[in-house]
CSV table of C-alpha atoms in Angstrom, one decimal:
chain,number,residue,atom,x,y,z
A,1,MET,CA,29.7,-129.1,18.1
A,2,ALA,CA,27.5,-130.2,15.2
A,3,ALA,CA,24.4,-129.1,17.0
A,4,GLU,CA,25.8,-125.6,17.7
A,5,SER,CA,26.8,-125.2,14.0
A,6,SER,CA,23.3,-126.1,12.9
A,7,ASP,CA,21.7,-123.6,15.2
A,8,HIS,CA,24.1,-120.9,14.0
A,9,ASP,CA,23.2,-121.6,10.4
A,10,SER,CA,19.5,-121.5,11.1
A,11,ALA,CA,19.8,-118.1,12.9
A,12,LYS,CA,21.7,-116.7,9.9
A,13,GLU,CA,19.1,-117.9,7.5
A,14,THR,CA,16.3,-116.4,9.6
A,15,ALA,CA,18.1,-113.0,9.7
A,16,GLY,CA,18.6,-113.0,6.0
A,17,GLN,CA,14.9,-113.7,5.4
A,18,VAL,CA,14.0,-110.8,7.7
A,19,THR,CA,16.4,-108.4,5.9
A,20,GLU,CA,15.1,-109.4,2.5
A,21,ALA,CA,11.5,-108.9,3.7
A,22,GLU,CA,12.3,-105.4,5.0
A,23,ASN,CA,14.0,-104.5,1.7
A,24,THR,CA,11.2,-105.8,-0.5
A,25,THR,CA,8.8,-102.9,-1.8
A,26,PRO,CA,5.2,-104.0,-2.2
A,27,THR,CA,3.9,-103.7,-5.7
A,28,ASP,CA,0.2,-104.0,-5.1
A,29,THR,CA,-0.2,-101.0,-2.8
A,30,GLU,CA,-1.4,-97.5,-4.0
A,31,PRO,CA,1.4,-94.9,-4.3
A,32,THR,CA,1.5,-92.1,-1.8
A,33,ALA,CA,-0.1,-88.9,-3.2
A,34,THR,CA,2.0,-85.8,-3.2
A,35,PRO,CA,0.6,-82.3,-3.5
A,36,SER,CA,0.8,-80.8,-7.0
A,37,THR,CA,2.9,-77.7,-7.5
A,38,ASP,CA,1.4,-77.0,-11.0
A,39,PRO,CA,-0.6,-73.7,-10.8
A,40,ALA,CA,-3.0,-74.9,-13.4
A,41,VAL,CA,-3.9,-77.9,-11.3
A,42,SER,CA,-4.0,-76.3,-7.9
A,43,THR,CA,-7.4,-74.9,-6.7
A,44,ARG,CA,-7.7,-71.9,-4.4
A,45,HIS,CA,-10.7,-71.6,-2.1
A,46,PHE,CA,-12.2,-68.2,-1.1
A,47,SER,CA,-14.7,-67.5,1.6
A,48,PRO,CA,-18.2,-66.7,0.4
A,49,ALA,CA,-18.0,-63.3,2.1
A,50,LEU,CA,-15.0,-62.3,0.1
A,51,ILE,CA,-16.6,-63.4,-3.1
A,52,ALA,CA,-19.7,-61.4,-2.3
A,53,THR,CA,-17.7,-58.3,-1.5
A,54,ALA,CA,-15.7,-58.6,-4.8
A,55,VAL,CA,-19.0,-58.9,-6.8
A,56,ALA,CA,-20.8,-56.1,-5.0
A,57,LEU,CA,-18.0,-53.5,-5.0
A,58,PRO,CA,-18.1,-52.6,-8.7
A,59,VAL,CA,-21.9,-52.4,-8.6
A,60,VAL,CA,-21.7,-50.0,-5.6
A,61,LEU,CA,-19.2,-47.8,-7.5
A,62,VAL,CA,-21.4,-47.6,-10.6
A,63,VAL,CA,-24.4,-46.7,-8.5
A,64,ALA,CA,-22.4,-44.0,-6.6
A,65,VAL,CA,-21.3,-42.5,-9.9
A,66,LEU,CA,-24.8,-42.4,-11.2
A,67,VAL,CA,-26.2,-40.8,-8.0
A,68,LEU,CA,-23.5,-38.1,-8.2
A,69,ALA,CA,-24.3,-37.4,-11.8
A,70,ILE,CA,-28.0,-37.0,-11.0
A,71,LEU,CA,-27.3,-34.8,-8.1
A,72,ALA,CA,-25.0,-32.6,-10.1
A,73,ALA,CA,-27.6,-32.3,-12.9
A,74,ARG,CA,-30.2,-31.2,-10.3
A,75,ALA,CA,-28.0,-28.8,-8.5
A,76,PRO,CA,-29.0,-25.2,-9.1
A,77,VAL,CA,-26.8,-23.4,-11.6
A,78,GLU,CA,-25.2,-20.1,-10.4
A,79,ARG,CA,-26.6,-17.5,-12.7
A,80,GLU,CA,-24.9,-14.2,-13.6
A,81,PRO,CA,-26.7,-11.0,-12.5
A,82,LEU,CA,-28.7,-9.5,-15.3
A,83,VAL,CA,-27.9,-6.2,-16.9
A,84,LEU,CA,-31.1,-4.3,-17.8
A,85,GLY,CA,-31.0,-1.0,-19.7
A,86,PRO,CA,-33.1,1.9,-18.6
A,87,VAL,CA,-36.4,3.0,-20.2
A,88,PRO,CA,-38.5,6.1,-19.5
A,89,ALA,CA,-40.5,5.4,-16.3
A,90,PRO,CA,-41.7,8.7,-14.9
A,91,ALA,CA,-44.1,7.0,-12.4
A,92,ALA,CA,-41.6,4.4,-11.1
A,93,GLY,CA,-41.4,6.0,-7.7
A,94,GLY,CA,-45.1,6.4,-7.4
A,95,PRO,CA,-47.5,4.6,-5.0
A,96,ALA,CA,-48.7,2.1,-7.6
A,97,CYS,CA,-45.2,0.7,-8.2
A,98,THR,CA,-44.3,1.0,-4.5
A,99,ASN,CA,-47.2,-1.3,-3.6
A,100,LEU,CA,-46.8,-3.7,-6.5
A,101,LEU,CA,-43.1,-4.6,-6.5
A,102,PRO,CA,-42.9,-6.1,-3.0
A,103,ALA,CA,-45.9,-8.2,-3.7
A,104,LEU,CA,-44.6,-9.8,-6.9
A,105,PRO,CA,-43.9,-13.6,-6.6
A,106,THR,CA,-40.3,-14.9,-6.6
A,107,GLU,CA,-41.3,-17.7,-9.0
A,108,LEU,CA,-43.3,-17.5,-12.3
A,109,GLY,CA,-43.7,-21.0,-13.4
A,110,ASP,CA,-40.2,-22.4,-13.8
A,111,TYR,CA,-38.7,-19.0,-13.7
A,112,THR,CA,-37.2,-17.7,-10.5
A,113,LYS,CA,-36.3,-14.2,-9.4
A,114,SER,CA,-33.0,-12.9,-10.8
A,115,THR,CA,-30.4,-10.6,-9.3
A,116,LEU,CA,-29.9,-7.3,-11.3
A,117,VAL,CA,-26.6,-5.5,-11.8
A,118,GLU,CA,-26.6,-2.3,-9.9
A,119,PRO,CA,-27.5,0.4,-10.5
A,120,SER,CA,-30.6,-1.3,-11.9
A,121,PRO,CA,-33.5,0.6,-13.5
A,122,PRO,CA,-36.1,1.7,-10.9
A,123,ALA,CA,-39.3,-0.4,-10.4
A,124,THR,CA,-37.9,-3.3,-12.4
A,125,ARG,CA,-37.9,-7.0,-11.7
A,126,ALA,CA,-36.7,-10.0,-13.7
A,127,TRP,CA,-37.0,-13.8,-13.6
A,128,GLN,CA,-35.0,-16.6,-15.3
A,129,ARG,CA,-34.9,-20.3,-15.6
A,130,SER,CA,-32.4,-22.2,-13.6
A,131,ASP,CA,-30.1,-22.6,-16.6
A,132,GLY,CA,-30.3,-19.0,-17.6
A,133,GLY,CA,-31.7,-18.0,-21.0
A,134,ASP,CA,-33.9,-15.1,-21.9
A,135,PRO,CA,-35.5,-13.5,-18.8
A,136,ILE,CA,-39.0,-12.4,-18.0
A,137,VAL,CA,-38.8,-8.6,-17.2
A,138,LEU,CA,-41.4,-6.5,-15.5
A,139,ARG,CA,-41.2,-2.7,-15.6
A,140,CYS,CA,-43.6,-0.4,-13.6
A,141,GLY,CA,-44.4,3.3,-14.0
A,142,LEU,CA,-44.0,3.5,-17.8
A,143,ASP,CA,-45.5,6.0,-20.2
A,144,ARG,CA,-48.4,4.9,-22.3
A,145,PRO,CA,-47.1,2.7,-25.1
A,146,LEU,CA,-47.2,4.4,-28.5
A,147,GLU,CA,-48.9,1.5,-30.1
A,148,PHE,CA,-51.8,1.6,-27.7
A,149,ASN,CA,-54.8,3.4,-29.3
A,150,ARG,CA,-58.5,3.2,-29.5
A,151,ALA,CA,-58.3,0.4,-32.1
A,152,SER,CA,-55.9,-1.8,-30.2
A,153,ALA,CA,-57.1,-5.3,-29.3
A,154,LEU,CA,-57.0,-6.1,-25.6
A,155,GLN,CA,-57.0,-9.4,-23.7
A,156,ILE,CA,-58.3,-9.8,-20.2
A,157,VAL,CA,-56.3,-12.1,-18.0
A,158,ASN,CA,-57.4,-12.6,-14.4
A,159,GLY,CA,-59.1,-9.2,-14.2
A,160,VAL,CA,-56.4,-7.2,-15.9
A,161,GLN,CA,-56.6,-5.7,-19.4
A,162,TRP,CA,-53.5,-6.3,-21.4
A,163,PHE,CA,-52.2,-4.9,-24.7
A,164,GLU,CA,-49.7,-7.1,-26.5
A,165,ALA,CA,-46.8,-5.6,-28.5
A,166,ARG,CA,-45.1,-8.4,-30.4
A,167,ASP,CA,-41.3,-8.3,-31.1
A,168,GLN,CA,-40.7,-10.8,-33.9
A,169,ALA,CA,-36.9,-10.3,-33.9
A,170,ALA,CA,-36.5,-11.0,-30.2
A,171,LYS,CA,-39.0,-13.8,-30.2
A,172,ALA,CA,-40.8,-12.3,-27.3
A,173,SER,CA,-43.9,-10.3,-26.4
A,174,THR,CA,-44.3,-7.3,-24.2
A,175,TRP,CA,-47.7,-7.1,-22.5
A,176,PHE,CA,-48.8,-3.8,-21.1
A,177,ALA,CA,-51.4,-3.6,-18.3
A,178,VAL,CA,-53.4,-0.6,-19.5
A,179,ASP,CA,-56.2,-0.3,-16.9
A,180,ARG,CA,-54.3,0.7,-13.8
A,181,GLU,CA,-53.0,3.9,-12.3
A,182,THR,CA,-49.7,3.5,-14.2
A,183,TYR,CA,-48.6,1.4,-17.1
A,184,ILE,CA,-46.9,-1.9,-16.3
A,185,ALA,CA,-44.9,-3.9,-18.9
A,186,LEU,CA,-44.2,-7.6,-18.8
A,187,THR,CA,-41.8,-8.9,-21.4
A,188,VAL,CA,-42.2,-12.7,-21.9
A,189,PRO,CA,-39.9,-14.8,-24.1
A,190,ASP,CA,-41.6,-17.3,-26.5
A,191,GLY,CA,-42.2,-20.7,-24.9
A,192,SER,CA,-42.7,-19.3,-21.4
A,193,GLY,CA,-46.3,-20.5,-21.2
A,194,PRO,CA,-49.3,-18.7,-19.7
A,195,THR,CA,-48.3,-18.9,-16.0
A,196,PRO,CA,-46.1,-15.8,-15.9
A,197,LEU,CA,-48.9,-13.5,-17.2
A,198,GLN,CA,-51.5,-15.1,-15.0
A,199,ALA,CA,-49.4,-14.9,-11.9
A,200,VAL,CA,-48.5,-11.2,-12.5
A,201,SER,CA,-52.2,-10.5,-13.3
A,202,ASP,CA,-53.2,-12.0,-9.9
A,203,THR,CA,-50.7,-9.8,-8.1
A,204,ILE,CA,-51.8,-6.6,-10.0
A,205,THR,CA,-55.5,-7.4,-9.3
A,206,ALA,CA,-54.8,-7.9,-5.6
A,207,ASN,CA,-52.8,-4.7,-5.1
A,208,LEU,CA,-53.8,-2.1,-7.6
A,209,PRO,CA,-57.4,-1.0,-8.3
A,210,ALA,CA,-58.6,-0.8,-11.9
A,211,THR,CA,-58.9,2.6,-13.6
A,212,PRO,CA,-60.6,3.7,-16.8
A,213,LEU,CA,-58.7,3.1,-20.1
A,214,ASP,CA,-56.9,6.0,-21.6
A,215,PRO,CA,-55.8,4.9,-25.1
A,216,GLY,CA,-54.1,7.1,-27.6
A,217,PRO,CA,-55.8,8.6,-30.7
A,218,LEU,CA,-56.2,6.6,-33.8
A,219,PRO,CA,-53.3,6.9,-36.2
A,220,ASN,CA,-53.8,9.1,-39.3
């Protein structure tokens, strides 16, 4: 009986040691890390493709806006048809004007042919810049200008003799071709450059033969 009691006590002692060992928490091991729920500490990871897209998108939008602005600036402006008043032109229906008008260029430097409000004066053409402004106007079949006389100064441009009548108020000059079958007037605004007069002179030379001058008498 004494032996059985000793064995029983030893078993109880061993079981107690095991239980104590299981309930003992180690103090020299690292604590288990837990994920942080603090937004300031957490880090989000994005794919490189998403980052590149986010960076490139504003640049693309800016470039698109600039391209649209440039295209809008270059787009032709719809011009209103021009209203031109009539002037005496007794030879407007003659062969000289009939030959000349279809041969006139549609562009004179940076001026392009304009649409005229109907009914427009006969044997008349006009050109404007793309943004409008004062036009260049050609009239064919006119009477001899009153200012053109034997003392008038003439300028020869590409084979055509021109007489200039200056209009200071309108800031324009009207040039009269005085050595053809009929008189032709070209009104040119200041700042138009020499191209319009040169181009019209070339057309006149190519389509109308030169004739002797017929100036008016000297003023009294």
